[in-house]
mmCIF file of C-alpha atoms in Angstrom:
data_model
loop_
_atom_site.group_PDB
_atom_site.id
_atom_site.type_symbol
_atom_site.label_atom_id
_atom_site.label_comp_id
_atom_site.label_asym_id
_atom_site.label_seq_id
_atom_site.Cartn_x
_atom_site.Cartn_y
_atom_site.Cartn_z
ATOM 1 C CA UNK A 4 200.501 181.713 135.046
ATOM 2 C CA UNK A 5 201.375 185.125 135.702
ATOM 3 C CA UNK A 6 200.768 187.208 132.265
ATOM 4 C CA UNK A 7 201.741 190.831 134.194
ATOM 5 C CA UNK A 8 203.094 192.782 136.952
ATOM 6 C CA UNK A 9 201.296 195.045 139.134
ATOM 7 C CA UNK A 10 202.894 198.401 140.141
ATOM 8 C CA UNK A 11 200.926 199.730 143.241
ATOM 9 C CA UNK A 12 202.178 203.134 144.853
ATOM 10 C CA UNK A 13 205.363 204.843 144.498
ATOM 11 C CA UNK A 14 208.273 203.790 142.781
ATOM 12 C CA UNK A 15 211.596 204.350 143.227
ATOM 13 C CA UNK A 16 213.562 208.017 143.262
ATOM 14 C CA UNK A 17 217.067 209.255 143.523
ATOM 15 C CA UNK A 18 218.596 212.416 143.841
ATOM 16 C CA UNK A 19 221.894 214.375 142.676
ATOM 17 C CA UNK A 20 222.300 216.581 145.356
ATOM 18 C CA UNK A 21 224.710 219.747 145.487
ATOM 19 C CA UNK A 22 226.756 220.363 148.371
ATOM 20 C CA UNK A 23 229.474 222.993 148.977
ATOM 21 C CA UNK A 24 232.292 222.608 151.462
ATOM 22 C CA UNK A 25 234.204 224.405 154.244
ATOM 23 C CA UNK A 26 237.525 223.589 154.507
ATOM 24 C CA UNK A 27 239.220 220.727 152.750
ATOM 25 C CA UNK A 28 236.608 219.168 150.074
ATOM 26 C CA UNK A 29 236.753 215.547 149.413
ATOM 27 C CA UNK A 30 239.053 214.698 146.966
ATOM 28 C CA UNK A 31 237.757 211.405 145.844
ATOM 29 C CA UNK A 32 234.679 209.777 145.036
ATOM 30 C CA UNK A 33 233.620 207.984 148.214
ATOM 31 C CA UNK A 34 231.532 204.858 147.222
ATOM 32 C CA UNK A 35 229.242 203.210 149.585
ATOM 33 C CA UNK A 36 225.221 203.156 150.044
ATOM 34 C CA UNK A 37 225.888 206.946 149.048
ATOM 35 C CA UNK A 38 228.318 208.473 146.745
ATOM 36 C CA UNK A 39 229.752 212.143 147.465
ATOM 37 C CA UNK A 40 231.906 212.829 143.910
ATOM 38 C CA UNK A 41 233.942 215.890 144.001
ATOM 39 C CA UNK A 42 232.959 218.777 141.434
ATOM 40 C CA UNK A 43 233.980 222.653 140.312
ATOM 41 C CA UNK A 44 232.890 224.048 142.879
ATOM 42 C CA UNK A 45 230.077 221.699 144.814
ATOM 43 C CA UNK A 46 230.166 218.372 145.329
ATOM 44 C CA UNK A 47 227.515 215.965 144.291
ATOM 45 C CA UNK A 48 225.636 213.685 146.672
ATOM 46 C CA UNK A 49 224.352 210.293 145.371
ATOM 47 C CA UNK A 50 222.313 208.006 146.625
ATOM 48 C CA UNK A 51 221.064 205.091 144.770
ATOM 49 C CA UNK A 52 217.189 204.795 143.079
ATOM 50 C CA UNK A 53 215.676 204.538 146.013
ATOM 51 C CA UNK A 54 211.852 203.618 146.831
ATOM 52 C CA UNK A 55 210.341 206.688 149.329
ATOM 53 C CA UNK A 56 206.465 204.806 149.518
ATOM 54 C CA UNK A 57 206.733 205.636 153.509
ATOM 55 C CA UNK A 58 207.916 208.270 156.456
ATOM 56 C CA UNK A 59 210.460 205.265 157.513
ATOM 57 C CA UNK A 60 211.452 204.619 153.973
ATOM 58 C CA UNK A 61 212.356 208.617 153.963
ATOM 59 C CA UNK A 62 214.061 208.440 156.945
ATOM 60 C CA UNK A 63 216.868 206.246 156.048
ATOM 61 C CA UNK A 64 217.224 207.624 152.965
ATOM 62 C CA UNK A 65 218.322 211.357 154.151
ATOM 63 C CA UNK A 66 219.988 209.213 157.610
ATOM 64 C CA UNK A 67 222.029 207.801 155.078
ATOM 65 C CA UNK A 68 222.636 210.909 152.968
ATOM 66 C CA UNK A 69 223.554 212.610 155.823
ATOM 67 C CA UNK A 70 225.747 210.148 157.418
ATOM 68 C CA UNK A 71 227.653 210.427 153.842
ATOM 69 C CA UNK A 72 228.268 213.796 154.417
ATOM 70 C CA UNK A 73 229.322 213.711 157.896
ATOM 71 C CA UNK A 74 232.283 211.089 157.529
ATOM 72 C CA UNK A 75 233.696 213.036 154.699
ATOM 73 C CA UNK A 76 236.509 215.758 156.149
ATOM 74 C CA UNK A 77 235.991 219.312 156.451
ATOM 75 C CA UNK A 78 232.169 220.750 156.516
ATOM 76 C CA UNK A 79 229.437 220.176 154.279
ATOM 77 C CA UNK A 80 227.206 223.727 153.261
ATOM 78 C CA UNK A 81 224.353 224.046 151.771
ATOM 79 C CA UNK A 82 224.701 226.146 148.018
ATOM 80 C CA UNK A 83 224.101 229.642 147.837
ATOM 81 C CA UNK A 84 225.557 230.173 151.641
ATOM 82 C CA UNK A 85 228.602 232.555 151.917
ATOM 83 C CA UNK A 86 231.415 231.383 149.454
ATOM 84 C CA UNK A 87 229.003 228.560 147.754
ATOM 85 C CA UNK A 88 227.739 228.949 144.647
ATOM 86 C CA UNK A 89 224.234 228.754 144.063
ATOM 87 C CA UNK A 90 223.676 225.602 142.223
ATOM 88 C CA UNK A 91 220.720 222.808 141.398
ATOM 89 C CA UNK A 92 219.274 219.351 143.016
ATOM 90 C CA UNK A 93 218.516 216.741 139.691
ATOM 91 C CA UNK A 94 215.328 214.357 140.803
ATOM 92 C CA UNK A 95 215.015 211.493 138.488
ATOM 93 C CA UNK A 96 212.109 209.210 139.047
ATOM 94 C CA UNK A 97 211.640 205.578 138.098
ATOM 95 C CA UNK A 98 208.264 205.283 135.838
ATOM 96 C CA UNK A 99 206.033 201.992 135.165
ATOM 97 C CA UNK A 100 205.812 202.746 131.159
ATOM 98 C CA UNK A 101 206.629 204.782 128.032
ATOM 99 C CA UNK A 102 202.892 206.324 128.740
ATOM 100 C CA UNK A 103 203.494 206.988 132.620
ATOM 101 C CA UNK A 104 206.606 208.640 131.055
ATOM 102 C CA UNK A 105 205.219 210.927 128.759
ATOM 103 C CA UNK A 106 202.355 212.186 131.087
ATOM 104 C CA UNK A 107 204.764 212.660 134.050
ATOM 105 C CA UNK A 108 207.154 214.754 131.545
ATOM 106 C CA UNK A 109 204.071 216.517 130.767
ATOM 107 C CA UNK A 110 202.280 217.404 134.058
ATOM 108 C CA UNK A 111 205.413 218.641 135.406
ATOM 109 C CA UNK A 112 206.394 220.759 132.812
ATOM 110 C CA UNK A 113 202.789 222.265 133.153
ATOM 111 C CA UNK A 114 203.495 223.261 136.772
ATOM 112 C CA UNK A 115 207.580 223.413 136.466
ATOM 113 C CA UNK A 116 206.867 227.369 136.943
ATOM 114 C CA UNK A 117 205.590 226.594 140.136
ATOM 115 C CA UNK A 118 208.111 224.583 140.990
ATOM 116 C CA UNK A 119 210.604 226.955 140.708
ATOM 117 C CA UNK A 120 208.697 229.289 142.685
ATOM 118 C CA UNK A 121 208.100 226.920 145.472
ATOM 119 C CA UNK A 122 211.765 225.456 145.797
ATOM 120 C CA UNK A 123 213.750 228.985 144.571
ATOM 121 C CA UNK A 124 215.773 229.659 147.866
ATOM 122 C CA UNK A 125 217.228 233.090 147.155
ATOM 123 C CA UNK A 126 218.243 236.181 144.436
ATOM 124 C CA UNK A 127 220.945 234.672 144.040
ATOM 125 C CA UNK A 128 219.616 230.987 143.304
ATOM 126 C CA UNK A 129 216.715 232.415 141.144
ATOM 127 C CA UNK A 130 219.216 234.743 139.039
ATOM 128 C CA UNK A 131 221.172 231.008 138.181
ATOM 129 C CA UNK A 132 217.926 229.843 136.754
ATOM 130 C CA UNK A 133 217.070 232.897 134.712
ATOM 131 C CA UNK A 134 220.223 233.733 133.131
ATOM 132 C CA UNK A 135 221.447 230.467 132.387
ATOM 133 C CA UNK A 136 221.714 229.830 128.542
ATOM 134 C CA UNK A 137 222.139 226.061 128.722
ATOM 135 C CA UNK A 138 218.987 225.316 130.167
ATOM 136 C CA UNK A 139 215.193 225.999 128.892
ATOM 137 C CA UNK A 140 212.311 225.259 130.147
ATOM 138 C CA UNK A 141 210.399 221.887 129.418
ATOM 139 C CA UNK A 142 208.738 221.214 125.691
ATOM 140 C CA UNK A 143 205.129 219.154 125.501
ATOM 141 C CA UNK A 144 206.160 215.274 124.770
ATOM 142 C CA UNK A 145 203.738 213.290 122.339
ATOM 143 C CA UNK A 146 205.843 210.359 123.454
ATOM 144 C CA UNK A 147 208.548 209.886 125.300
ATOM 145 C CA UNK A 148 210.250 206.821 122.775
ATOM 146 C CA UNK A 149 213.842 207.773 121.415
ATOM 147 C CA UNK A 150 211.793 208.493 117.793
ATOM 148 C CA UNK A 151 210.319 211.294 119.148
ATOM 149 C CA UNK A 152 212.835 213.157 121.153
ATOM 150 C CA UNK A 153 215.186 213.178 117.986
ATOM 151 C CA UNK A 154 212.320 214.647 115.889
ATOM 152 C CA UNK A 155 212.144 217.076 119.090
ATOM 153 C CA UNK A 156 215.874 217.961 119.273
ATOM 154 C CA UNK A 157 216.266 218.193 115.683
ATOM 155 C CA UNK A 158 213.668 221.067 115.740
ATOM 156 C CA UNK A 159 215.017 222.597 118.882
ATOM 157 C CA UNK A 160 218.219 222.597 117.541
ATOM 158 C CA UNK A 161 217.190 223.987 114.110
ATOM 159 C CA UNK A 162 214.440 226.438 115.148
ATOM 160 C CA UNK A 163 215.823 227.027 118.539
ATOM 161 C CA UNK A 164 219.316 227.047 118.214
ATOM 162 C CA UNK A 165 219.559 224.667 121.341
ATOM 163 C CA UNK A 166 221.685 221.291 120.830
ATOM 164 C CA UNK A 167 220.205 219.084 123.873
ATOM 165 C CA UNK A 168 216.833 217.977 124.392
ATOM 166 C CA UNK A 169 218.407 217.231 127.986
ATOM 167 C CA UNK A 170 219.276 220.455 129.299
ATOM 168 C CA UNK A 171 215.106 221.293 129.077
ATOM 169 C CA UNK A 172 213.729 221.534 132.913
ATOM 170 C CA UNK A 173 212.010 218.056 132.429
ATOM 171 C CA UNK A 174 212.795 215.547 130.501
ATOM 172 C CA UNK A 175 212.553 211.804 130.007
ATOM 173 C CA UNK A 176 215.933 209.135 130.487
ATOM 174 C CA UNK A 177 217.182 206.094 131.378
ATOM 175 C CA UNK A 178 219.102 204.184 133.850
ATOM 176 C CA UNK A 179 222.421 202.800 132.780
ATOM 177 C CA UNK A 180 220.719 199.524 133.598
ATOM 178 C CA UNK A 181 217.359 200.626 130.851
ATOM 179 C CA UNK A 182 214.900 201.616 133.831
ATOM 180 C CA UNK A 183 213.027 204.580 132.068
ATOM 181 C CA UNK A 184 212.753 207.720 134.513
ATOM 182 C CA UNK A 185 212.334 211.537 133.962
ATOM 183 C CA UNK A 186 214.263 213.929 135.730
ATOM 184 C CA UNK A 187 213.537 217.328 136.973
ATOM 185 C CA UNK A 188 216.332 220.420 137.137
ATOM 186 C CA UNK A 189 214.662 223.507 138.037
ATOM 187 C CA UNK A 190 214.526 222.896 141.789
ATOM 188 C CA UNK A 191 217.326 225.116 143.273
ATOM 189 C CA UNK A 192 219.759 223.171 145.472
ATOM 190 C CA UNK A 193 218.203 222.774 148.985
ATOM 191 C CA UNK A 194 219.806 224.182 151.881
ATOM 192 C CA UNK A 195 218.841 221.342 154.313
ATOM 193 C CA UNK A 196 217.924 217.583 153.983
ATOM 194 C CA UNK A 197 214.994 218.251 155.483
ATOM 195 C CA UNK A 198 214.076 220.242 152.283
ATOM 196 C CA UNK A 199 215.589 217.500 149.894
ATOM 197 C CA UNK A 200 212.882 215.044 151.901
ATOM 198 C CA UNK A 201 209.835 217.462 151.015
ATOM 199 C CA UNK A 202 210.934 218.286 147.340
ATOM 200 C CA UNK A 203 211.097 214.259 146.826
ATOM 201 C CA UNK A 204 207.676 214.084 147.931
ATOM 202 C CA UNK A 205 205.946 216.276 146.431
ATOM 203 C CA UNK A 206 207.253 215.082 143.020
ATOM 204 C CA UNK A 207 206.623 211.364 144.395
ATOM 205 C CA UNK A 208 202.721 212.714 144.591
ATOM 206 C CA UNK A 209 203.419 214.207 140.743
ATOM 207 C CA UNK A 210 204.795 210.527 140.002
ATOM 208 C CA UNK A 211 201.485 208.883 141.499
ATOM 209 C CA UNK A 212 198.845 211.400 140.065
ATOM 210 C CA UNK A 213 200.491 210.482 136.736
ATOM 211 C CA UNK A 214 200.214 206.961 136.800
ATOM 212 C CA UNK A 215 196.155 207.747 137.974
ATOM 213 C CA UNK A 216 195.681 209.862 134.625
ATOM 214 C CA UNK A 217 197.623 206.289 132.902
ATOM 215 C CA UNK A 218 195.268 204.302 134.473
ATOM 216 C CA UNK A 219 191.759 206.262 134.226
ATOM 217 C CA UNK A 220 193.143 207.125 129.839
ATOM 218 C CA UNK A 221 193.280 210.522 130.841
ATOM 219 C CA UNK A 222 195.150 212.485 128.673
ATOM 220 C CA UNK A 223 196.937 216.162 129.881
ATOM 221 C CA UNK A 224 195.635 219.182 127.502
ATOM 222 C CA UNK A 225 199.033 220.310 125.993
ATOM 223 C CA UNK A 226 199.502 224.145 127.531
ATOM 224 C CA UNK A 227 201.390 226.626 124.699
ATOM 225 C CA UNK A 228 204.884 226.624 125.103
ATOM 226 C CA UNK A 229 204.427 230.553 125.402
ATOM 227 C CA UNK A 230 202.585 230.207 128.736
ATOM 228 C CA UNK A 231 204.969 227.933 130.212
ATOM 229 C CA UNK A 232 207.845 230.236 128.893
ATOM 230 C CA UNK A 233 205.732 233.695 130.603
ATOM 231 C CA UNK A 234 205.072 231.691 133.609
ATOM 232 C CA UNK A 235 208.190 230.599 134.268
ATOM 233 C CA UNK A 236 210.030 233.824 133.330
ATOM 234 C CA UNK A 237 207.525 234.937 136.367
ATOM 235 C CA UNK A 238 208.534 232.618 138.566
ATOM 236 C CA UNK A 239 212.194 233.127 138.096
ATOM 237 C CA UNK A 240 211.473 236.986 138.788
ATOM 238 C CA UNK A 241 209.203 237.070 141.438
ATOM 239 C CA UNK A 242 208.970 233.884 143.358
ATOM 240 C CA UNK A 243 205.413 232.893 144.725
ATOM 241 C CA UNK A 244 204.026 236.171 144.140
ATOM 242 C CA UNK A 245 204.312 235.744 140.769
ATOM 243 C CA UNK A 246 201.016 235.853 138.514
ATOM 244 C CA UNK A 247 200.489 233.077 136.090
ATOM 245 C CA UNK A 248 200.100 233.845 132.484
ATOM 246 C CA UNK A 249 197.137 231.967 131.968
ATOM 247 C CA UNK A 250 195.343 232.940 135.578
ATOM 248 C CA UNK A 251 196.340 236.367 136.098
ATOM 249 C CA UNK A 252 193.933 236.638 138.861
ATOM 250 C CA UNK A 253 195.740 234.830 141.051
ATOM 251 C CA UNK A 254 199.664 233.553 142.421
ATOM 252 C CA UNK A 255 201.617 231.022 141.995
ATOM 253 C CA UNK A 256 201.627 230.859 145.775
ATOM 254 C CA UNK A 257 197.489 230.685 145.782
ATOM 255 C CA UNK A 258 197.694 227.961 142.854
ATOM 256 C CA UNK A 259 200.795 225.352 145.088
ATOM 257 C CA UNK A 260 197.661 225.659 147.736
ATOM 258 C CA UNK A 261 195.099 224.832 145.702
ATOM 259 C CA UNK A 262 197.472 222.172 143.643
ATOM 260 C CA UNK A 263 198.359 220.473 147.466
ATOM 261 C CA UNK A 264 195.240 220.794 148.433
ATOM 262 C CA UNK A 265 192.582 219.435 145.711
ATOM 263 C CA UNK A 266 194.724 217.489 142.929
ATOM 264 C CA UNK A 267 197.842 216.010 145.068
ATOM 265 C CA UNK A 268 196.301 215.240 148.865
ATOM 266 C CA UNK A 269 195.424 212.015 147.614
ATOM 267 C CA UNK A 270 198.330 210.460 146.380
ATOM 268 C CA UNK A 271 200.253 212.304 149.601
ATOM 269 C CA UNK A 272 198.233 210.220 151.742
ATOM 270 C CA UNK A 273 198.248 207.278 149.785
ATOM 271 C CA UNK A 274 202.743 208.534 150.377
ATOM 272 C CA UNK A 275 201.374 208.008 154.525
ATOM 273 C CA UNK A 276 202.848 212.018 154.491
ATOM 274 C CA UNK A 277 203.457 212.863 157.601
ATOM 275 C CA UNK A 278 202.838 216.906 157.544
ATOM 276 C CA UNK A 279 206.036 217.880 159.308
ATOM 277 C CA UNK A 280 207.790 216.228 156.293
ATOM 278 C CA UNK A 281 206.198 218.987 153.732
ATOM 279 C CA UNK A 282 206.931 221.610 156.033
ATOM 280 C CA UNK A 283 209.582 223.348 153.953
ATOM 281 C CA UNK A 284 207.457 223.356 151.660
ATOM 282 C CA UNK A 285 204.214 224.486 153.065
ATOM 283 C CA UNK A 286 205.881 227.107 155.679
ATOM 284 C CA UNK A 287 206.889 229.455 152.590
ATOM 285 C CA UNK A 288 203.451 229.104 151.035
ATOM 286 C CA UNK A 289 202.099 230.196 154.367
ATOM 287 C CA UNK A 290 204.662 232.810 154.651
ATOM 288 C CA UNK A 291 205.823 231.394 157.998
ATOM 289 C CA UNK A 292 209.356 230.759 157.375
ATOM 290 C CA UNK A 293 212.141 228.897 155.042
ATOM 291 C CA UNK A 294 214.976 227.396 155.088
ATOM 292 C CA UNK A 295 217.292 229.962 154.474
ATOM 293 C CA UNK A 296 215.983 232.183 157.263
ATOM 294 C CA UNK A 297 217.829 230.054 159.976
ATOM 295 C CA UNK A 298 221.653 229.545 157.849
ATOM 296 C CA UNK A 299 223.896 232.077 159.263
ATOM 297 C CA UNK A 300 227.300 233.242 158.184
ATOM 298 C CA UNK A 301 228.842 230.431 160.518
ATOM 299 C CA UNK A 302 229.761 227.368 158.631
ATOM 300 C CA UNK A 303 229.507 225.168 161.486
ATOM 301 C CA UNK A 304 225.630 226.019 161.928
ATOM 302 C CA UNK A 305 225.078 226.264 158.016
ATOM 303 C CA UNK A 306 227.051 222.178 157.841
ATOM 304 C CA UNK A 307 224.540 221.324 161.234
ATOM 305 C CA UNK A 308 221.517 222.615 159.632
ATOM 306 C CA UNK A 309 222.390 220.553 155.692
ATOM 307 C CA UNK A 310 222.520 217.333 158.162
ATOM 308 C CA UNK A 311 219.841 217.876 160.366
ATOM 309 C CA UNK A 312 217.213 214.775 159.302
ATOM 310 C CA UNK A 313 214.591 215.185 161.612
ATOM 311 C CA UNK A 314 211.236 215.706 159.367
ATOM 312 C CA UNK A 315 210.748 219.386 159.102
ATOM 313 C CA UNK A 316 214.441 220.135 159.964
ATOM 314 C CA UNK A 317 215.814 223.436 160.877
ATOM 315 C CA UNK A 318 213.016 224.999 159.617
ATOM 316 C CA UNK A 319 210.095 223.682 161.260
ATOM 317 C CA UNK A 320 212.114 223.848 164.768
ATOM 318 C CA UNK A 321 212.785 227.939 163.674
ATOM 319 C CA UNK A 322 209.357 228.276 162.978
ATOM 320 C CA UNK A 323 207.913 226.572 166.338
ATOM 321 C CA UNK A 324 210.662 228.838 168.008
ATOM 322 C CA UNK A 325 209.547 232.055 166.484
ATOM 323 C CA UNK A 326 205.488 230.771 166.414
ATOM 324 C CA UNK A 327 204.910 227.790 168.265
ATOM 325 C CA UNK A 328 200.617 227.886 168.197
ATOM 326 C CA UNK A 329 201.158 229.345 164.030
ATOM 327 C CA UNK A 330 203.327 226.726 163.550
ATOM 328 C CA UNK A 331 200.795 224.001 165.100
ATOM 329 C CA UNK A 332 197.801 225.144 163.460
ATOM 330 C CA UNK A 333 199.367 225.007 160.283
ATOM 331 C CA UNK A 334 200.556 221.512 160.392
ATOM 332 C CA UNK A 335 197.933 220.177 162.358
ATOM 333 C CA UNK A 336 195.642 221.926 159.334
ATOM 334 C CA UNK A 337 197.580 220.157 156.683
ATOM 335 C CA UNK A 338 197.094 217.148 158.226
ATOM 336 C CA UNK A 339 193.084 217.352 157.956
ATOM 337 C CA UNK A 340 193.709 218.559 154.403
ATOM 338 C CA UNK A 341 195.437 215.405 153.559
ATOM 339 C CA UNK A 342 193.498 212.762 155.854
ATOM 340 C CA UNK A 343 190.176 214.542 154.451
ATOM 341 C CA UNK A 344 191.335 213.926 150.428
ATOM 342 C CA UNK A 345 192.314 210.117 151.531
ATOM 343 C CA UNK A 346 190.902 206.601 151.320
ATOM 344 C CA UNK A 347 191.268 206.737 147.176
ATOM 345 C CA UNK A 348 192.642 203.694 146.053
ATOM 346 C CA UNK A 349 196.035 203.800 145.132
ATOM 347 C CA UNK A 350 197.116 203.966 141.346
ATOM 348 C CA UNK A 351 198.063 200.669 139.847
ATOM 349 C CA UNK A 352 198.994 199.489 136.252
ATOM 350 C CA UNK A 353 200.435 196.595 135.146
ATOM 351 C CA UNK A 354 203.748 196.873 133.151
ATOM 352 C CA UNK A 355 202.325 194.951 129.893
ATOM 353 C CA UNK A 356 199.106 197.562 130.098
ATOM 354 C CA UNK A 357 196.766 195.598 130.373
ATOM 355 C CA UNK A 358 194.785 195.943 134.093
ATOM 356 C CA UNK A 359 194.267 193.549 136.798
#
């Protein structure tokens, strides 16, 4: 008789990804495997919740993405290019349980500063962040059932003077269809696929690591809503070089290594990450290059580099232009890094919480 379900790996993601246009924007939605809906401004891509467990699985989802893009009329840009307003990229990821859900709400808003720092593509992008008044950064969940987050937006909105427990940086939802997920808006919109892959990743290695802490009855210290507030007022301002609140002896940039490196290696090999596929992520960290170092001001180079899919995109092929035996030592580096934290089982749980 089978009494439960067993959840092994990662599960699924989607992502609502900004896109501005050159030339005539699309004027309808355009439904399909991918949805491109029309907006002030950008447009929003949308692909469906989609499970990103392997490189292949990755492929066809920015293939598709892309191929969404390209067979709409005029040219798709990446925000915060010439006449494209900076804007954001929305990650909502499916979770096993009300528990995986609170702890993933929780661990991310812990390192949300750090997120910003890592994914923040420009002045222009971080100034959005920093001055916007509808958005705050992520509060500490007890739980993540509709109880608490009306408790939690009745004191936000009395105390805080803020109406919307969803407009935090992290915060825990639902499918229309009841699949519980938590989304993440503080990564600024990414200028290429390529960088959409990596961000989905990383927070796919967030998703597992949370469902480990589930499954070992770890629970996450809660860190003062003051530090999170400093740290990402830090972030905001000065990027990766920014010095945490609560570790003011080092950088945010010195913390994502030692974050990749000794907490998250494990669940990106147990993702089969191929380094090339972080490389937008790691090349910044490493001060080797981003992605907005290779957009220019022509539209038609900005639109090729959005769609190029190829893991690493424009950026990696920039970078092995500009530093070809850098560029190899740092990926072929990473890739020890994450082989040599591997071979740990993969989180499981079963949905009723009882294990197997």
């Amino acid at each position: 008789m089978l009494d439960g379900v067993i959840l092994v790996g990662a599960l699924r993601q989607r992502v609502e990804k900004a896109v501005g246009w050159h030339g005539a924007p699309p004027t309808g939605r355009s439904r399909g495997p991918v949805e491109l809906t029309p907006g002030a401004g950008v447009a929003v891509l949308r692909p469906p919740l989609t499970w990103l467990g392997s490189p292949a699985a990755r492929q066809d989802w920015v293939t598709a993405m892309a191929a969404t893009l390209t067979a709409a009329p005029g040219r798709p840009l990446p925000p915060g290019t010439p006449g494209v307003a900076p804007a954001i990229d929305r990650h909502i990821l499916e979770v096993a349980s009300p528990a995986e859900q609170t702890v993933l709400c929780n661990l991310l808003r812990q390192h949300s500063p750090l997120l910003i720092a890592l994914t923040g593509r420009s002045a222009a992008g971080t100034r959005r962040l920093g001055a916007a008044r509808d958005q705050v950064a992520a509060r500490h969940l007890d739980a993540a059932d509709a109880e608490f987050r009306t408790l939690l937006e009745s004191h936000l909105r009395r105390v805080e003077g803020f109406e919307a427990f969803d407009r935090t940086d992290v915060h825990p939802s639902a499918e229309p269809d009841g699949t519980p997920t938590v989304v993440v808006q503080c990564i600024d919109a990414a200028a290429t696929l390529a960088a959409v892959r990596a961000h989905a990743l990383l927070l796919a290695a967030f998703a597992l690591r949370a469902r480990r802490l589930v499954q070992d009855g770890v629970a996450l210290e809660p860190m003062a809503q003051r530090v999170v507030d400093e740290n990402r007022a830090r972030a905001v301002a000065s990027g990766l070089r920014a010095r945490p609140a609560d570790d003011g002896g080092s950088t945010l940039r010195a913390r994502t290594r030692r974050l990749l490196a000794d907490v998250l290696a494990v669940e990106l090999d147990n993702l089969d990450t191929q380094p090339e596929e972080l490389f937008p992520i790691l090349a910044p960290v490493e001060r080797l290059a981003d992605d907005d170092s290779v957009l220019t001001g022509n539209p038609d180079a900005a639109g090729r580099a959005l769609t190029d899919t190829t893991a690493g995109g424009p950026c990696l092929a920039a970078a092995r232009r500009a530093a070809e035996g850098r560029t190899w030592l740092l990926v072929e580096r990473w890739a020890g890094v994450i082989a040599a934290r591997g071979g740990g089982a993969k989180p499981s749980r079963g949905t009723d919480g009882a294990r197997r």
